[in-house]
PDB file of C-alpha atoms in Angstrom:
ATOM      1  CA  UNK A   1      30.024  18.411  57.713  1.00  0.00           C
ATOM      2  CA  UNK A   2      28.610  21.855  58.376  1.00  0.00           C
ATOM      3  CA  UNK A   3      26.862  22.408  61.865  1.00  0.00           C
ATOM      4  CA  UNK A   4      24.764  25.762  62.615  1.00  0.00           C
ATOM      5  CA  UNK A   5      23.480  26.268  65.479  1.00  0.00           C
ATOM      6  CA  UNK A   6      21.209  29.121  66.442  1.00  0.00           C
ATOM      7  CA  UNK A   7      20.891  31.007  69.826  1.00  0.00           C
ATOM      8  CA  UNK A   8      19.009  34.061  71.528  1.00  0.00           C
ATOM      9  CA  UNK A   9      15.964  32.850  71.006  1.00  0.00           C
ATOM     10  CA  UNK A  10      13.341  33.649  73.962  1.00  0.00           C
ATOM     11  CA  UNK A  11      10.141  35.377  74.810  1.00  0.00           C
ATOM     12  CA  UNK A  12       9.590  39.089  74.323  1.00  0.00           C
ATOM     13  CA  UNK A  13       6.532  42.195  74.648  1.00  0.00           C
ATOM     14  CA  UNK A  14       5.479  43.762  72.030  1.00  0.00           C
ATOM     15  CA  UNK A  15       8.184  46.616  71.081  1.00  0.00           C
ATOM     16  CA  UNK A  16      10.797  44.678  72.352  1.00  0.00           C
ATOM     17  CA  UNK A  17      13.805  43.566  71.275  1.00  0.00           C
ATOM     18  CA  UNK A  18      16.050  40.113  70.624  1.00  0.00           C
ATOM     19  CA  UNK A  19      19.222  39.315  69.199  1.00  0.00           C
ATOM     20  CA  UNK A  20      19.767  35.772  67.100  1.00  0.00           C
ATOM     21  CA  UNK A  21      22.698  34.443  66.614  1.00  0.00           C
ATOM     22  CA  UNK A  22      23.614  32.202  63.952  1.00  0.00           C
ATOM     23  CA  UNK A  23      27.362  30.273  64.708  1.00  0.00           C
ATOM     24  CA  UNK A  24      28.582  28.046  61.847  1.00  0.00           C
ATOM     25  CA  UNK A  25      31.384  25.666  62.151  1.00  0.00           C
ATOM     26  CA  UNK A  26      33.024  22.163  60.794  1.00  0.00           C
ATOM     27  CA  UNK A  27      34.729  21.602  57.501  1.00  0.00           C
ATOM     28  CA  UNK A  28      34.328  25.388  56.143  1.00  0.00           C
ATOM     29  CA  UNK A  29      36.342  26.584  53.461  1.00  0.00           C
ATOM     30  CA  UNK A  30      34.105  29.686  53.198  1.00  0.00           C
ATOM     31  CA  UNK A  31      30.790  30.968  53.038  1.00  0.00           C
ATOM     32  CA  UNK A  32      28.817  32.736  50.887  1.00  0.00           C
ATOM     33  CA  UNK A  33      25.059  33.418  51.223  1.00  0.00           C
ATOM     34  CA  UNK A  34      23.672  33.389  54.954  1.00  0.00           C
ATOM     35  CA  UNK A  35      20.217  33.850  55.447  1.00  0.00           C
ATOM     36  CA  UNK A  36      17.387  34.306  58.522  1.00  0.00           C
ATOM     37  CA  UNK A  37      14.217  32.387  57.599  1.00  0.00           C
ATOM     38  CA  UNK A  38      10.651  31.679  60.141  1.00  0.00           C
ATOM     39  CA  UNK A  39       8.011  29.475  60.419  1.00  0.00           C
ATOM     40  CA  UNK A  40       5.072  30.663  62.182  1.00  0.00           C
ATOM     41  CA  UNK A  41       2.518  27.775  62.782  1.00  0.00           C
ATOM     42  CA  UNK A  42       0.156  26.764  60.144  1.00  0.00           C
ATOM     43  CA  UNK A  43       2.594  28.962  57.843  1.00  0.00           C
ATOM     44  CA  UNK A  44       5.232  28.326  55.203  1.00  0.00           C
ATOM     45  CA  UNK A  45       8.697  29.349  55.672  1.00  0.00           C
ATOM     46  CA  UNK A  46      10.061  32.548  55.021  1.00  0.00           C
ATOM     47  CA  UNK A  47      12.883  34.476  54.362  1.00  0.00           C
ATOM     48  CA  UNK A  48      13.514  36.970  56.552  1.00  0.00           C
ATOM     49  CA  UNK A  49      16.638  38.571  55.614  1.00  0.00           C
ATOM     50  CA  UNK A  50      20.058  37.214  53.621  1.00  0.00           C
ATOM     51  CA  UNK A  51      23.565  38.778  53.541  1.00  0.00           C
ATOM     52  CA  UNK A  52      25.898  37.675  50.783  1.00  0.00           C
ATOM     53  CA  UNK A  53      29.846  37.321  51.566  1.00  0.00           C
ATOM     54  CA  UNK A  54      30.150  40.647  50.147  1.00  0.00           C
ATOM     55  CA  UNK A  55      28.244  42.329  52.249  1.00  0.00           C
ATOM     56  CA  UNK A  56      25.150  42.274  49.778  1.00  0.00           C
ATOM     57  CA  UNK A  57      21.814  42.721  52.120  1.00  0.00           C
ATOM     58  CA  UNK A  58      18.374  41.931  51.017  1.00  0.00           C
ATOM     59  CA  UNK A  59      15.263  42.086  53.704  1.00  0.00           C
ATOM     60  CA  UNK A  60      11.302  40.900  53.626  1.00  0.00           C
ATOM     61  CA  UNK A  61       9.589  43.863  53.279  1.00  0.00           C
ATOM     62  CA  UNK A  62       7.861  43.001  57.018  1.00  0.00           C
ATOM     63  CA  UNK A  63      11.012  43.622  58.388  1.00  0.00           C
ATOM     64  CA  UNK A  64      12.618  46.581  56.759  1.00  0.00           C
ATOM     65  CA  UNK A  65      13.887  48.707  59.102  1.00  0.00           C
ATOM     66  CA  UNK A  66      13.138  47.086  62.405  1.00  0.00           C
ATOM     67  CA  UNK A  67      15.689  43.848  61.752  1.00  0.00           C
ATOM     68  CA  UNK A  68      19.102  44.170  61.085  1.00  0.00           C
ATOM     69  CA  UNK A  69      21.287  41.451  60.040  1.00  0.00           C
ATOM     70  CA  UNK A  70      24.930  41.177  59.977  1.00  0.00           C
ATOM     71  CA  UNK A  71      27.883  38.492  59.714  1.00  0.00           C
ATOM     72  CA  UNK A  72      31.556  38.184  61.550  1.00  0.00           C
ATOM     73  CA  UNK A  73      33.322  36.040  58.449  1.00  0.00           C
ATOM     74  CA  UNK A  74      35.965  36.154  61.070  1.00  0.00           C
ATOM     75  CA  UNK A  75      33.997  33.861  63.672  1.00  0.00           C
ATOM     76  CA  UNK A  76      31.742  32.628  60.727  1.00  0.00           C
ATOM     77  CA  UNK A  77      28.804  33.894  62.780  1.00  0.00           C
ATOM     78  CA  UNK A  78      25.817  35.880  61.589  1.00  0.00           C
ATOM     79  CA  UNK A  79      23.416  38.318  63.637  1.00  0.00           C
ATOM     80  CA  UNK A  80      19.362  39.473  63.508  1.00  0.00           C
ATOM     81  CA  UNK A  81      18.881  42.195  65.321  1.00  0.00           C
ATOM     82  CA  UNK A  82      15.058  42.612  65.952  1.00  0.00           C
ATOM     83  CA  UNK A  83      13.787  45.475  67.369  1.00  0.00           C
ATOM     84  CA  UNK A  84       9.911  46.675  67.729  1.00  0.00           C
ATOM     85  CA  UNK A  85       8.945  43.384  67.501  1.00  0.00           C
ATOM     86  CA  UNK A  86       5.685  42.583  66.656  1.00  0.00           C
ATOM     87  CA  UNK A  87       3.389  39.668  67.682  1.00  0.00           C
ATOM     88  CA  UNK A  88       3.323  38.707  64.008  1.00  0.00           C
ATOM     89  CA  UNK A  89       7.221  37.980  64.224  1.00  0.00           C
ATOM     90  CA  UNK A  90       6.679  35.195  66.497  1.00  0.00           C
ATOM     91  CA  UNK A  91       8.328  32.145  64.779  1.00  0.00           C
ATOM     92  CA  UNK A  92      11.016  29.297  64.657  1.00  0.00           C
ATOM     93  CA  UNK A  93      13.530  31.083  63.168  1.00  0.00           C
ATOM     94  CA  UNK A  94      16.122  29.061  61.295  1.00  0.00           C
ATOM     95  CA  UNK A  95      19.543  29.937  60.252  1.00  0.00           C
ATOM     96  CA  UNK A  96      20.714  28.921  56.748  1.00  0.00           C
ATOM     97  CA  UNK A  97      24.287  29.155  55.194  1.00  0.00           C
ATOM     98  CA  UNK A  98      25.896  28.180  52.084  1.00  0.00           C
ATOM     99  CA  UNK A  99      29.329  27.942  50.122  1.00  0.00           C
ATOM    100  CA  UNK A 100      32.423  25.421  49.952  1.00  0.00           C
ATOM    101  CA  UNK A 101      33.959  22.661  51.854  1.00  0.00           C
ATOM    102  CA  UNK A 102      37.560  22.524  52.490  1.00  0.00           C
ATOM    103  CA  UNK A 103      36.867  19.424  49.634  1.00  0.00           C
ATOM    104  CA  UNK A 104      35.907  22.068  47.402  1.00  0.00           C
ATOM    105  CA  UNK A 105      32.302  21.018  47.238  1.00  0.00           C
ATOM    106  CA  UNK A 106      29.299  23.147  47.733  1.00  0.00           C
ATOM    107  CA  UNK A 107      27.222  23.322  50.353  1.00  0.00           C
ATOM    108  CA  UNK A 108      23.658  23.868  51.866  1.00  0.00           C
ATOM    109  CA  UNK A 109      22.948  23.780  55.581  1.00  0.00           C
ATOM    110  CA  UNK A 110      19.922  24.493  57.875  1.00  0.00           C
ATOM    111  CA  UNK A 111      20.235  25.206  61.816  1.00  0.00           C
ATOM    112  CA  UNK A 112      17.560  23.514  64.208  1.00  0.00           C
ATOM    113  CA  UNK A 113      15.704  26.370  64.615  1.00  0.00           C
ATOM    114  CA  UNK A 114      15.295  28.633  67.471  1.00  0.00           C
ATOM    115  CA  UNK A 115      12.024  30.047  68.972  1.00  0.00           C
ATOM    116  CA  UNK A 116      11.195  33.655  68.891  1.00  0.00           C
ATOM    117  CA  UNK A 117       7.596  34.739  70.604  1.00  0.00           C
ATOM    118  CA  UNK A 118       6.164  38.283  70.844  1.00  0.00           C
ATOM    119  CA  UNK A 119       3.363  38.702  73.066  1.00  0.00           C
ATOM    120  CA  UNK A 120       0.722  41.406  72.955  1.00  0.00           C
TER     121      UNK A 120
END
């Protein structure tokens, strides 16, 4: 009933930069929480930075002040901005949203994933 689907994905240097994006669609009567999580191999997954309807931010410390993340409620699309990217960012990043149908009930959806490597 929900479908996210990630994009910008790709390979990078070291010190480089990508943009994700993160566009959510189906029966959406609105959205609350929307996070950025990874996966590196062999690893558990992680959260990498959330942004609450309100505009409530909250990053992994690994990331503070090299990722930015930010939401259009408009297009019901959210953003990572990475910059100096480091080979210890390379992941699967996933996208994750949550809030209400148009039926009223609650939801909790993952994207497929999208693959982010940083070489050295």
């Amino acid at each position: 009933q929900v479908q996210l689907v990630e994009s910008g994905g790709g390979l990078v240097q070291f010190g480089g930069s990508l943009r994700l994006s993160c566009a959510a669609s189906g029966s959406i009567l609105s959205i609350n929480a929307m996070g950025w999580y990874r996966q590196a191999p062999g690893k558990e997954r992680e959260l990498v930075a959330t942004i609450m309807s309100g505009g409530s931010i909250n990053y992994a410390e690994s990331v503070k002040g090299r990722f930015t993340i930010s939401r259009d409620n408009a297009k019901n699309t959210m953003y990572l901005q990475m910059n100096k990217l480091k080979p210890e960012d390379t992941a699967i990043y996933y996208c994750n949203a949550g809030g209400r149908l148009r039926n009223f009930s609650r939801y909790d959806y993952w994207g497929r994933g999208t693959q982010v490597t940083v070489s050295s």
